[in-house]
Amino acid sequence: MAAASAVASSSSSPALEPHPDLSPGLSSSSVASSSSSSSRDEGARGVSCEGGGGDDVFDLDAPWVAAAEAESRLEEAAMAAAAARVGLCCAEEKGKGEEEEEDEIRDNRQRQEDELMALEAIYGDDLAVFGKKGGLHYFEIYIHYDLNDGAEVCAKLSSANEKNPKDGRCCDGIEGHGDEPDEFSYTCNFEYLPPLVLTCLLPLSYPSKDPPYFTVTVKWMDGPNVSQLCKMLDTIWAELPGQEVVYQWVESLRNSSRSYLWFDGKITLGPDTPMQKGDNRAISRSLSLESVIPSMLSYSSKKRYQAFLEDLHMCMICLSQSKGSNFIWLPCQHLFCVKCLGTLCRMHVKEGSVFQLVCPDTKCNASIPPYVLKRLLTEDEFERWDRLTLEKALDSMSDVVYCPRCVIGCLEDEDNNARCPKCSFFFCSFCKEPCHPRRQCLTPEEKFQRRQASGRMSEREVAQEILNIKALYNDVRLCPKCRMAISKTAGCNKMVCGNCGQFFCFRCGKAIKGYDHFSECKLFAPRDISAWERQMEEQYGNHVRLSLRPVGGTIRCPKCREKNFKDDEKYIFCWACRANYCTMCRREVQDKRGHFGSPECVGLEDF
């Protein structure tokens, strides 16, 4: 991944903006951005779904070609060369016949067409043939710089106007570098550099007498370096007069042009100096580095994305290979095919576990961003995800509670009370009962005792309430992360929250990651049953066993063990000791009215 690492970054330094004439349509990024933020931006651009194709190669390279300027200079060169050869041609024509001249032109044309055909076969899409201009062959060849290991570009900027005269430092806090005190530099890393463009116009006298008219366009390179490349091409023609040289030119530019730029393992550009008259065939950087470098960064990023779309990648979920256009490139730089990641996202949205919508990589926990979910989910699924995310975010807020009557979110005050904006119910946020200032909330046992004393609970409701309280004390814990109540029905003490995916110990309630925690907490520890739970288990079991015996059967007295006739499900009357006993608590009952299932019967008075 290419990332911009700004040596001279500063919040006060001006942002580097691309010139509109240089790179229309290319988004600029501040050269002073860090490498991590650059990676995040690239990851955001690298999301593709089915059918993604990316920009065309020549559309991406077009801002760097300067075709109009190259064409204009070639026409000037052709006109100057034609004027210079007028007198020479007139002298030569006296000694050469008209037929011989046509044969030479015909031979040159054939050699030019053969050369163009060979170039097209060799360079493919890098050769753009534009037909003829004024009866002469005209074409452009792109030479791309694809740097697998990346290239470090050191750009030297001038800060004469930003220098602090008191301490000799720049206003943005960057120390000066280089020979001049008003210069500083920053460094960027690139995987792709904008192309070098060789534009040629083949005269009728090529290759027998004259070389091609050419321009070398490198819109990001300094002028002296481009002029040296033009001189290198002149040298090759001087060594191979009368031969086709375009192939040798292209190969020399591909292999040797970097040597004019690479010094000590990096490319050095700048500093910006007043334009000096150089080789007219050299089209170099005409704008400041502050305008050019952001466009170079954008070009490298888009080329990397284009290469991603065209390459084959393996999905680490289904282990199948496909083109990048069928993959999702997450901001964390992990790749997964659209089908697998879409299935995973739909599953979590359906189950409501939206907090588990993270990168599927086992060593990564980065969240899947909303713009990726919008591509993968249907409109209804995305709306459900949006709603669930809001609800769970509210649930995780400590000052948001829900009205027990109409389930509307409310804000609690400093006294842990809240008022519902819909039904105006004023309630305690802890117990969800009506507000009770300066009094503690009722425990589940006390609530059960009150309901039992009111006489509005049936026997079935009493038994069910006992089971509910037992389950509350024994099988429910709150998730330490999202505070969701979770019940354990079986298994070990390592629990996972179905809401947020947090692992925690059911025994002590602490958040954990692996099994190291259970060296202190037992993984399969026996349940710690309280005295109240043990009593409830015994009494409820007795009641169930006795209720299963049919009326008319015999039951032994719990005191004297004599057999008695069963004529009631709630009480036993012993004929031997002449006493009444409750079938639930097995105690002697003097007054049978309202005892069965009362707080005294179930043992709540002792707690």
Coordinates of C-alpha atoms in Angstrom, one line a residue:
M1 CA 0.0 0.0 0.0
A2 CA 1.3 3.4 -0.9
A3 CA 0.9 5.9 1.9
A4 CA 1.8 9.5 2.2
S5 CA 4.1 10.1 5.1
A6 CA 4.6 13.8 5.4
V7 CA 7.9 14.8 6.9
A8 CA 6.9 18.4 6.8
S9 CA 3.3 18.0 8.0
S10 CA 1.7 20.6 10.2
S11 CA -1.8 21.7 11.0
S12 CA -0.9 25.3 10.2
S13 CA 0.7 24.5 6.8
P14 CA -1.5 25.2 3.8
A15 CA -3.2 22.3 2.2
L16 CA -1.8 21.2 -1.2
E17 CA -4.4 21.5 -3.9
P18 CA -4.1 20.2 -7.4
H19 CA -4.2 22.6 -10.3
P20 CA -7.5 22.3 -12.3
D21 CA -5.6 22.2 -15.6
L22 CA -3.3 19.4 -14.5
S23 CA -5.7 16.9 -13.0
P24 CA -9.4 17.5 -13.6
G25 CA -11.6 15.1 -11.8
L26 CA -8.8 13.8 -9.5
S27 CA -9.4 14.3 -5.8
S28 CA -6.6 16.0 -3.9
S29 CA -5.3 14.8 -0.6
S30 CA -3.0 16.8 1.7
V31 CA 0.6 15.8 1.3
A32 CA 0.9 16.4 5.0
S33 CA -1.5 13.5 5.9
S34 CA -0.2 10.6 7.8
S35 CA 0.3 7.1 6.4
S36 CA -2.5 5.7 8.5
S37 CA -5.1 8.2 7.4
S38 CA -4.0 7.7 3.8
S39 CA -4.6 4.0 4.2
R40 CA -8.0 4.6 5.5
D41 CA -8.9 6.8 2.6
E42 CA -7.6 4.2 0.2
G43 CA -9.6 1.5 1.9
A44 CA -12.7 3.5 1.6
R45 CA -12.2 3.9 -2.1
G46 CA -11.4 0.3 -2.5
V47 CA -14.9 -1.1 -1.9
S48 CA -16.3 -2.7 -5.0
C49 CA -19.4 -4.7 -5.5
E50 CA -20.6 -6.8 -8.5
G51 CA -20.2 -5.1 -11.8
G52 CA -17.5 -2.6 -10.7
G53 CA -15.1 -1.7 -13.5
G54 CA -13.1 1.3 -12.4
D55 CA -11.8 4.1 -14.6
D56 CA -10.3 3.3 -18.0
V57 CA -6.5 3.4 -18.2
F58 CA -6.3 6.3 -20.7
D59 CA -9.0 8.2 -18.8
L60 CA -6.8 8.0 -15.7
D61 CA -3.6 8.9 -17.6
A62 CA -5.2 11.7 -19.7
P63 CA -4.4 14.6 -17.3
W64 CA -0.7 13.8 -17.5
V65 CA -0.5 13.5 -21.3
A66 CA -0.7 17.1 -22.4
A67 CA -1.6 16.0 -25.9
A68 CA -2.4 19.4 -27.2
E69 CA 0.9 20.9 -26.1
A70 CA 2.8 18.0 -27.6
E71 CA 1.0 18.3 -30.9
S72 CA 1.7 22.0 -31.1
R73 CA 5.4 21.5 -30.5
L74 CA 5.6 18.7 -33.0
E75 CA 4.0 20.8 -35.7
E76 CA 6.5 23.6 -34.9
A77 CA 9.4 21.2 -35.2
A78 CA 8.0 19.7 -38.4
M79 CA 7.6 23.2 -40.0
A80 CA 11.1 24.2 -38.9
A81 CA 12.6 21.0 -40.2
A82 CA 10.8 21.4 -43.5
A83 CA 12.0 24.9 -44.0
A84 CA 15.6 23.9 -43.2
R85 CA 15.4 21.1 -45.7
V86 CA 14.0 23.1 -48.6
G87 CA 17.3 24.3 -49.9
L88 CA 19.0 21.0 -49.3
C89 CA 16.2 19.1 -51.0
C90 CA 16.3 21.4 -54.1
A91 CA 20.0 20.7 -54.4
E92 CA 19.5 16.9 -54.1
E93 CA 16.6 16.8 -56.5
K94 CA 18.9 18.0 -59.3
G95 CA 20.9 14.8 -59.0
K96 CA 18.1 12.5 -58.2
G97 CA 15.2 11.4 -60.4
E98 CA 11.6 11.8 -59.5
E99 CA 11.0 8.1 -59.7
E100 CA 13.8 7.3 -57.3
E101 CA 12.4 9.8 -54.8
E102 CA 9.0 8.2 -54.9
D103 CA 10.6 4.8 -54.3
E104 CA 12.4 6.1 -51.3
I105 CA 9.2 7.6 -49.8
R106 CA 7.3 4.4 -50.6
D107 CA 10.0 2.4 -48.9
N108 CA 9.9 4.7 -45.8
R109 CA 6.1 4.4 -45.5
Q110 CA 6.3 0.6 -45.6
R111 CA 9.0 0.6 -43.0
Q112 CA 7.0 3.0 -40.8
E113 CA 3.8 0.8 -41.0
D114 CA 5.8 -2.3 -40.2
E115 CA 7.4 -0.6 -37.2
L116 CA 4.0 0.6 -36.0
M117 CA 2.6 -2.9 -36.3
A118 CA 5.5 -4.3 -34.3
L119 CA 5.1 -1.6 -31.7
E120 CA 1.4 -2.4 -31.3
A121 CA 2.2 -6.1 -30.9
I122 CA 4.8 -5.4 -28.3
Y123 CA 3.3 -2.6 -26.2
G124 CA -0.4 -3.3 -26.7
D125 CA -2.6 -0.9 -24.8
D126 CA 0.4 1.4 -24.0
L127 CA 0.5 2.4 -27.7
A128 CA -2.2 4.9 -28.7
V129 CA -2.2 5.3 -32.5
F130 CA -4.0 8.5 -33.6
G131 CA -3.8 8.0 -37.3
K132 CA -2.2 10.7 -39.4
K133 CA -1.7 14.4 -39.1
G134 CA -0.9 16.2 -42.4
G135 CA -0.3 12.9 -44.1
L136 CA 2.3 11.8 -41.4
H137 CA 2.0 9.0 -38.9
Y138 CA 1.3 10.3 -35.4
F139 CA 1.2 8.3 -32.2
E140 CA 1.8 8.3 -28.5
I141 CA 3.4 5.6 -26.3
Y142 CA 2.8 5.5 -22.5
I143 CA 5.6 4.4 -20.3
H144 CA 4.2 3.5 -16.9
Y145 CA 6.2 3.4 -13.6
D146 CA 4.7 0.4 -11.6
L147 CA 7.0 0.2 -8.5
N148 CA 6.3 -3.1 -6.7
D149 CA 8.4 -2.1 -3.7
G150 CA 7.3 1.5 -3.8
A151 CA 9.4 4.6 -4.4
E152 CA 10.2 7.4 -2.0
V153 CA 9.7 10.9 -3.5
C154 CA 11.4 13.7 -1.7
A155 CA 9.9 17.1 -2.6
K156 CA 11.7 20.3 -1.8
L157 CA 9.5 23.3 -1.1
S158 CA 10.3 26.9 -0.6
S159 CA 9.1 28.6 2.6
A160 CA 10.7 32.0 2.2
N161 CA 7.4 33.7 3.0
E162 CA 6.6 31.6 6.0
K163 CA 9.8 31.9 7.9
N164 CA 9.9 33.2 11.5
P165 CA 12.6 35.9 11.6
K166 CA 13.2 35.4 15.3
D167 CA 14.3 31.8 15.5
G168 CA 14.9 30.9 11.9
R169 CA 12.2 28.3 11.8
C170 CA 9.2 28.0 9.6
C171 CA 5.9 29.2 11.0
D172 CA 4.5 25.6 10.7
G173 CA 7.3 24.3 13.0
I174 CA 9.3 22.5 10.2
E175 CA 13.0 23.0 10.2
G176 CA 14.6 24.0 7.0
H177 CA 16.6 21.5 4.9
G178 CA 18.9 21.7 2.0
D179 CA 21.4 24.3 1.0
E180 CA 19.1 27.2 1.2
P181 CA 17.7 28.3 4.6
D182 CA 14.2 28.9 3.1
E183 CA 13.8 25.4 1.8
F184 CA 12.2 22.3 3.5
S185 CA 11.3 18.9 2.2
Y186 CA 8.7 16.2 2.8
T187 CA 8.6 12.6 1.7
C188 CA 5.9 10.6 0.1
N189 CA 5.8 6.9 -0.9
F190 CA 4.3 5.8 -4.2
E191 CA 3.6 2.5 -5.9
Y192 CA 2.6 4.1 -9.2
L193 CA 4.0 7.3 -10.8
P194 CA 2.2 9.1 -13.6
P195 CA 3.3 8.0 -17.0
L196 CA 6.0 9.3 -19.3
V197 CA 4.5 9.9 -22.7
L198 CA 6.6 9.7 -25.9
T199 CA 4.8 11.5 -28.8
C200 CA 6.1 10.9 -32.3
L201 CA 5.4 12.4 -35.7
L202 CA 7.1 10.3 -38.5
P203 CA 8.4 12.4 -41.4
L204 CA 8.4 11.0 -44.9
S205 CA 12.2 10.9 -44.7
Y206 CA 12.2 8.6 -41.7
P207 CA 14.0 6.2 -41.2
S208 CA 16.2 6.6 -44.3
K209 CA 17.4 10.1 -43.5
D210 CA 15.7 11.9 -40.6
P211 CA 14.7 10.9 -37.1
P212 CA 11.1 11.1 -35.9
Y213 CA 9.9 14.4 -34.6
F214 CA 9.2 13.7 -30.9
T215 CA 8.3 15.2 -27.5
V216 CA 8.9 13.7 -24.1
T217 CA 6.1 14.6 -21.7
V218 CA 6.6 14.1 -17.9
K219 CA 4.3 16.6 -16.2
W220 CA 5.6 15.8 -12.7
M221 CA 9.4 15.8 -13.5
D222 CA 11.7 18.7 -13.4
G223 CA 12.6 20.3 -16.7
P224 CA 16.4 19.6 -16.7
N225 CA 15.8 15.9 -16.2
V226 CA 13.3 15.7 -19.1
S227 CA 15.8 17.6 -21.3
Q228 CA 18.4 15.0 -20.6
L229 CA 16.0 12.3 -21.7
C230 CA 15.6 14.1 -25.1
K231 CA 19.4 14.3 -25.5
M232 CA 19.5 10.5 -24.8
L233 CA 17.1 9.9 -27.7
D234 CA 19.3 12.1 -30.0
T235 CA 22.3 10.0 -29.0
I236 CA 20.5 6.7 -29.9
W237 CA 19.6 8.1 -33.4
A238 CA 23.2 9.3 -34.0
E239 CA 24.4 5.7 -33.2
L240 CA 21.7 4.1 -35.5
P241 CA 21.3 6.4 -38.5
G242 CA 18.9 5.1 -41.2
Q243 CA 17.3 2.5 -38.9
E244 CA 14.0 2.3 -37.0
V245 CA 14.7 3.7 -33.6
V246 CA 11.3 4.0 -31.9
Y247 CA 11.6 0.6 -30.2
Q248 CA 15.1 1.5 -28.9
W249 CA 13.8 4.8 -27.7
V250 CA 11.0 3.3 -25.7
E251 CA 13.2 0.6 -24.2
S252 CA 15.8 3.2 -23.2
L253 CA 13.1 5.4 -21.6
R254 CA 11.7 2.4 -19.7
N255 CA 15.1 1.2 -18.4
S256 CA 17.2 4.3 -18.1
S257 CA 14.8 7.2 -17.4
R258 CA 14.7 6.3 -13.7
S259 CA 18.5 6.7 -13.4
Y260 CA 18.0 10.4 -14.1
L261 CA 15.8 10.7 -11.0
W262 CA 16.9 8.1 -8.5
F263 CA 19.6 9.4 -6.1
D264 CA 20.4 7.5 -2.9
G265 CA 17.4 5.3 -3.3
K266 CA 14.8 8.1 -3.7
I267 CA 13.5 10.5 -6.2
T268 CA 14.2 14.2 -5.6
L269 CA 11.9 16.8 -7.1
G270 CA 12.3 20.6 -6.8
P271 CA 12.9 23.0 -5.5
D272 CA 10.7 25.3 -7.6
T273 CA 12.8 27.6 -9.6
P274 CA 11.9 30.2 -12.3
M275 CA 11.4 28.5 -15.7
Q276 CA 14.5 28.4 -17.7
K277 CA 14.5 27.9 -21.4
G278 CA 15.4 24.2 -22.1
D279 CA 14.8 21.7 -24.9
N280 CA 11.6 22.6 -26.7
R281 CA 10.8 18.9 -27.0
A282 CA 10.8 18.4 -23.3
I283 CA 7.3 19.0 -21.7
S284 CA 8.0 19.0 -17.9
R285 CA 6.4 20.2 -14.7
S286 CA 5.1 23.7 -15.1
L287 CA 3.2 24.0 -11.8
S288 CA 4.5 24.1 -8.2
L289 CA 5.1 20.9 -6.2
E290 CA 2.3 22.0 -3.9
S291 CA -0.1 21.5 -6.8
V292 CA 1.5 18.5 -8.4
I293 CA 2.2 16.2 -5.5
P294 CA -1.5 15.8 -4.4
S295 CA -2.4 14.8 -7.9
M296 CA 0.4 12.3 -8.0
L297 CA -0.9 10.8 -4.7
S298 CA -4.4 10.6 -6.2
Y299 CA -3.1 9.0 -9.4
S300 CA -1.2 6.3 -7.4
S301 CA -4.2 5.6 -5.3
K302 CA -6.6 5.2 -8.3
K303 CA -4.0 3.0 -10.1
R304 CA -3.7 0.8 -7.1
Y305 CA -7.5 0.4 -7.0
Q306 CA -7.6 -0.3 -10.7
A307 CA -5.0 -3.0 -10.2
F308 CA -7.1 -4.4 -7.4
L309 CA -10.1 -4.7 -9.6
E310 CA -8.2 -6.5 -12.4
D311 CA -6.2 -9.0 -10.2
L312 CA -7.4 -12.3 -8.8
H313 CA -7.9 -12.6 -5.1
M314 CA -8.8 -15.4 -2.7
C315 CA -11.7 -15.1 -0.3
M316 CA -10.6 -16.4 3.2
I317 CA -14.2 -17.5 3.9
C318 CA -15.1 -19.7 0.9
L319 CA -11.4 -20.0 -0.4
S320 CA -12.5 -19.3 -3.9
Q321 CA -10.6 -17.0 -6.3
S322 CA -12.2 -14.2 -8.3
K323 CA -11.5 -10.8 -9.8
G324 CA -11.3 -7.8 -7.5
S325 CA -14.6 -6.4 -8.9
N326 CA -16.4 -9.3 -7.0
F327 CA -14.7 -8.5 -3.7
I328 CA -15.2 -6.1 -0.8
W329 CA -12.0 -4.3 0.3
L330 CA -12.6 -3.2 3.9
P331 CA -10.9 -0.2 5.4
C332 CA -8.8 -2.6 7.6
Q333 CA -7.3 -3.9 4.3
H334 CA -8.9 -7.4 4.5
L335 CA -10.7 -8.8 1.4
F336 CA -13.8 -11.0 1.2
C337 CA -16.0 -11.9 -1.7
V338 CA -19.3 -10.1 -2.0
K339 CA -21.4 -13.3 -1.6
C340 CA -19.8 -14.4 1.7
L341 CA -19.7 -11.0 3.3
G342 CA -23.2 -10.2 2.2
T343 CA -24.5 -13.5 3.7
L344 CA -22.7 -12.8 7.0
C345 CA -24.2 -9.2 7.2
R346 CA -27.7 -10.4 6.5
M347 CA -27.4 -13.1 9.1
H348 CA -26.4 -10.7 11.9
V349 CA -29.1 -8.2 10.9
K350 CA -31.7 -10.9 10.9
E351 CA -30.7 -12.2 14.3
G352 CA -30.3 -8.7 15.7
S353 CA -26.6 -9.0 16.6
V354 CA -25.6 -5.8 14.9
F355 CA -22.7 -5.2 17.2
Q356 CA -21.1 -8.3 15.8
L357 CA -20.9 -6.8 12.3
V358 CA -17.1 -6.7 12.3
C359 CA -14.4 -7.9 9.9
P360 CA -14.6 -11.7 9.6
D361 CA -10.8 -12.0 10.0
T362 CA -10.1 -13.8 13.3
K363 CA -7.4 -11.3 14.3
C364 CA -9.3 -8.2 13.4
N365 CA -12.2 -6.5 15.2
A366 CA -12.8 -3.5 12.9
S367 CA -16.4 -2.6 12.3
I368 CA -17.9 -2.9 8.8
P369 CA -18.7 0.7 7.8
P370 CA -22.3 1.7 6.9
Y371 CA -21.5 2.5 3.2
V372 CA -20.4 -1.2 2.8
L373 CA -23.6 -2.4 4.5
K374 CA -25.7 -0.3 2.2
R375 CA -24.2 -2.0 -0.8
L376 CA -24.7 -5.5 0.6
L377 CA -28.1 -5.3 2.3
T378 CA -31.5 -4.7 0.8
E379 CA -33.4 -1.5 1.6
D380 CA -35.5 -3.2 4.3
E381 CA -32.5 -4.9 5.8
F382 CA -30.5 -1.7 6.0
E383 CA -33.4 0.1 7.7
R384 CA -33.6 -2.7 10.2
W385 CA -29.9 -2.5 10.8
D386 CA -30.2 1.3 11.3
R387 CA -33.1 0.9 13.7
L388 CA -31.4 -1.9 15.8
T389 CA -28.1 0.1 15.9
L390 CA -30.0 3.1 17.3
E391 CA -31.9 1.0 19.9
K392 CA -28.7 -0.8 21.1
A393 CA -26.8 2.5 21.3
L394 CA -29.6 3.9 23.5
D395 CA -29.5 0.7 25.6
S396 CA -25.8 1.1 26.2
M397 CA -26.3 4.7 27.4
S398 CA -26.4 4.8 31.2
D399 CA -29.0 7.7 31.4
V400 CA -31.5 6.2 29.0
V401 CA -34.3 4.0 30.3
Y402 CA -37.5 2.7 28.8
C403 CA -41.0 3.4 30.1
P404 CA -42.6 0.1 31.4
R405 CA -46.0 1.0 30.0
C406 CA -45.3 2.2 26.4
V407 CA -41.6 1.2 25.9
I408 CA -40.5 4.8 25.0
G409 CA -36.9 5.9 25.7
C410 CA -36.6 8.4 28.5
L411 CA -33.8 10.3 30.2
E412 CA -33.4 9.7 33.9
D413 CA -32.5 12.5 36.3
E414 CA -29.9 12.5 39.0
D415 CA -32.3 10.8 41.4
N416 CA -32.7 7.8 39.0
N417 CA -36.3 8.8 38.2
A418 CA -37.7 9.3 34.7
R419 CA -40.9 10.6 33.2
C420 CA -42.3 9.2 30.0
P421 CA -42.9 11.8 27.3
K422 CA -45.8 9.9 25.8
C423 CA -47.9 8.7 28.8
S424 CA -46.4 10.9 31.5
F425 CA -45.7 8.0 33.8
F426 CA -43.2 9.0 36.5
F427 CA -41.3 5.9 37.5
C428 CA -38.1 4.6 39.1
S429 CA -35.5 3.7 36.6
F430 CA -34.3 0.8 38.7
C431 CA -37.4 -1.2 39.6
K432 CA -39.8 0.4 36.9
E433 CA -42.3 1.0 39.7
P434 CA -44.0 4.3 40.4
C435 CA -41.6 6.9 41.7
H436 CA -40.8 6.3 45.5
P437 CA -38.6 9.2 46.7
R438 CA -36.2 8.4 49.6
R439 CA -37.3 4.8 49.7
Q440 CA -35.4 1.7 48.5
C441 CA -36.7 -0.4 45.6
L442 CA -38.6 -3.5 46.5
T443 CA -36.7 -6.8 46.0
P444 CA -38.3 -9.5 43.9
E445 CA -39.2 -11.4 47.1
E446 CA -40.9 -8.3 48.6
K447 CA -42.9 -7.7 45.3
F448 CA -44.0 -11.4 45.5
Q449 CA -45.0 -11.0 49.1
R450 CA -47.1 -7.9 48.3
R451 CA -48.9 -9.6 45.4
Q452 CA -49.5 -12.7 47.5
A453 CA -50.9 -10.7 50.4
S454 CA -53.3 -8.9 48.0
G455 CA -55.0 -12.3 47.4
R456 CA -55.1 -11.8 43.6
M457 CA -52.7 -14.6 42.7
S458 CA -53.9 -18.1 41.8
E459 CA -52.1 -21.2 42.9
R460 CA -50.6 -21.6 39.4
E461 CA -49.4 -18.0 39.5
V462 CA -47.8 -18.6 42.9
A463 CA -45.9 -21.6 41.7
Q464 CA -44.8 -19.8 38.5
E465 CA -43.6 -16.8 40.4
I466 CA -41.5 -19.0 42.6
L467 CA -39.9 -20.5 39.6
N468 CA -39.3 -17.0 38.1
I469 CA -37.6 -15.8 41.3
K470 CA -35.5 -18.9 41.4
A471 CA -34.4 -18.5 37.8
L472 CA -33.6 -14.8 38.4
Y473 CA -31.2 -15.6 41.2
N474 CA -29.7 -18.7 39.7
D475 CA -29.6 -18.6 35.9
V476 CA -29.4 -14.9 34.8
R477 CA -26.3 -12.6 34.6
L478 CA -25.9 -9.1 33.0
C479 CA -23.4 -8.8 30.2
P480 CA -20.5 -6.6 31.5
K481 CA -20.3 -4.7 28.2
C482 CA -23.9 -4.0 27.1
R483 CA -25.8 -5.0 30.3
M484 CA -28.1 -7.4 28.5
A485 CA -29.6 -10.0 30.8
I486 CA -28.4 -13.5 29.8
S487 CA -29.7 -16.8 31.1
K488 CA -27.6 -20.0 31.2
T489 CA -29.5 -23.3 30.8
A490 CA -26.6 -25.7 30.4
G491 CA -22.9 -25.8 29.7
C492 CA -19.8 -24.3 31.3
N493 CA -19.3 -20.9 32.8
K494 CA -17.8 -19.3 29.7
M495 CA -20.6 -17.2 28.2
V496 CA -20.9 -15.1 25.0
C497 CA -23.4 -12.3 24.8
G498 CA -25.6 -12.7 21.7
N499 CA -26.1 -8.9 21.6
C500 CA -22.5 -7.6 21.5
G501 CA -20.4 -10.7 21.3
Q502 CA -18.6 -10.1 24.6
F503 CA -17.2 -13.2 26.4
F504 CA -17.6 -13.2 30.2
C505 CA -17.5 -15.6 33.1
F506 CA -21.0 -16.6 34.3
R507 CA -19.7 -17.3 37.8
C508 CA -18.2 -13.8 38.6
G509 CA -19.5 -11.7 35.7
K510 CA -16.1 -10.4 34.5
A511 CA -15.3 -9.9 30.9
I512 CA -12.8 -12.4 29.6
K513 CA -11.1 -13.4 26.3
G514 CA -9.9 -16.9 26.6
Y515 CA -9.8 -19.7 29.2
D516 CA -7.0 -18.3 31.3
H517 CA -9.5 -16.7 33.7
F518 CA -10.8 -20.1 34.8
S519 CA -7.6 -20.9 36.6
E520 CA -9.2 -18.9 39.4
C521 CA -12.9 -19.3 38.6
K522 CA -13.9 -22.9 38.0
L523 CA -15.1 -23.6 34.5
F524 CA -17.5 -26.4 35.7
A525 CA -18.1 -25.3 39.3
P526 CA -21.2 -26.7 41.1
R527 CA -24.0 -24.3 41.5
D528 CA -24.0 -22.3 44.8
I529 CA -27.7 -22.8 45.9
S530 CA -28.7 -20.4 48.6
A531 CA -30.8 -21.4 51.6
W532 CA -33.9 -19.7 50.2
E533 CA -33.5 -21.5 46.8
R534 CA -33.0 -24.8 48.5
Q535 CA -36.2 -24.3 50.6
M536 CA -38.1 -23.3 47.5
E537 CA -36.9 -26.4 45.7
E538 CA -37.9 -28.6 48.6
Q539 CA -41.3 -27.0 49.1
Y540 CA -42.3 -26.8 45.5
G541 CA -41.1 -30.4 44.9
N542 CA -43.3 -31.6 47.8
H543 CA -46.3 -29.8 46.5
V544 CA -45.8 -31.2 43.0
R545 CA -45.4 -34.8 44.3
L546 CA -48.4 -34.5 46.5
S547 CA -50.6 -32.9 43.9
L548 CA -49.8 -35.8 41.5
R549 CA -51.4 -38.2 43.9
P550 CA -55.1 -38.6 43.1
V551 CA -57.8 -37.5 45.5
G552 CA -58.9 -40.5 47.4
G553 CA -55.4 -41.9 47.9
T554 CA -53.5 -42.2 51.1
I555 CA -50.8 -39.8 52.4
R556 CA -48.6 -40.3 55.5
C557 CA -48.8 -37.7 58.2
P558 CA -45.5 -35.7 58.3
K559 CA -45.5 -35.9 62.2
C560 CA -46.7 -39.4 63.2
R561 CA -46.3 -41.1 59.8
E562 CA -49.8 -42.6 60.0
K563 CA -51.7 -43.1 56.7
N564 CA -54.4 -40.6 56.0
F565 CA -57.1 -40.4 53.4
K566 CA -56.5 -37.6 50.8
D567 CA -59.6 -35.5 50.3
D568 CA -57.9 -32.1 49.6
E569 CA -54.9 -31.0 47.5
K570 CA -53.8 -28.2 49.9
Y571 CA -54.1 -29.7 53.4
I572 CA -53.8 -33.1 55.2
F573 CA -55.9 -34.0 58.3
C574 CA -54.4 -36.7 60.4
W575 CA -56.9 -38.9 62.2
A576 CA -54.2 -40.1 64.7
C577 CA -52.7 -36.8 65.9
R578 CA -55.8 -34.8 65.0
A579 CA -53.7 -32.0 63.3
N580 CA -53.9 -30.2 59.9
Y581 CA -50.8 -30.0 57.8
C582 CA -50.0 -27.9 54.6
T583 CA -49.0 -30.0 51.6
M584 CA -46.6 -27.4 50.5
C585 CA -44.7 -26.4 53.6
R586 CA -45.5 -29.5 55.6
R587 CA -46.2 -27.4 58.7
E588 CA -49.0 -27.8 61.1
V589 CA -51.8 -25.3 60.4
Q590 CA -54.2 -24.0 63.0
D591 CA -56.2 -21.8 60.6
K592 CA -56.5 -23.0 57.1
R593 CA -57.9 -19.8 55.7
G594 CA -55.3 -18.1 53.4
H595 CA -52.3 -20.1 54.6
F596 CA -51.6 -22.1 51.5
G597 CA -49.2 -20.1 49.3
S598 CA -49.0 -17.2 51.7
P599 CA -45.6 -15.6 52.6
E600 CA -45.6 -17.7 55.8
C601 CA -46.1 -20.8 53.7
V602 CA -43.4 -20.1 51.1
G603 CA -40.9 -18.9 53.8
L604 CA -40.6 -15.2 52.7
E605 CA -40.9 -13.9 56.2
D606 CA -37.4 -15.2 57.1
F607 CA -35.8 -13.3 54.2

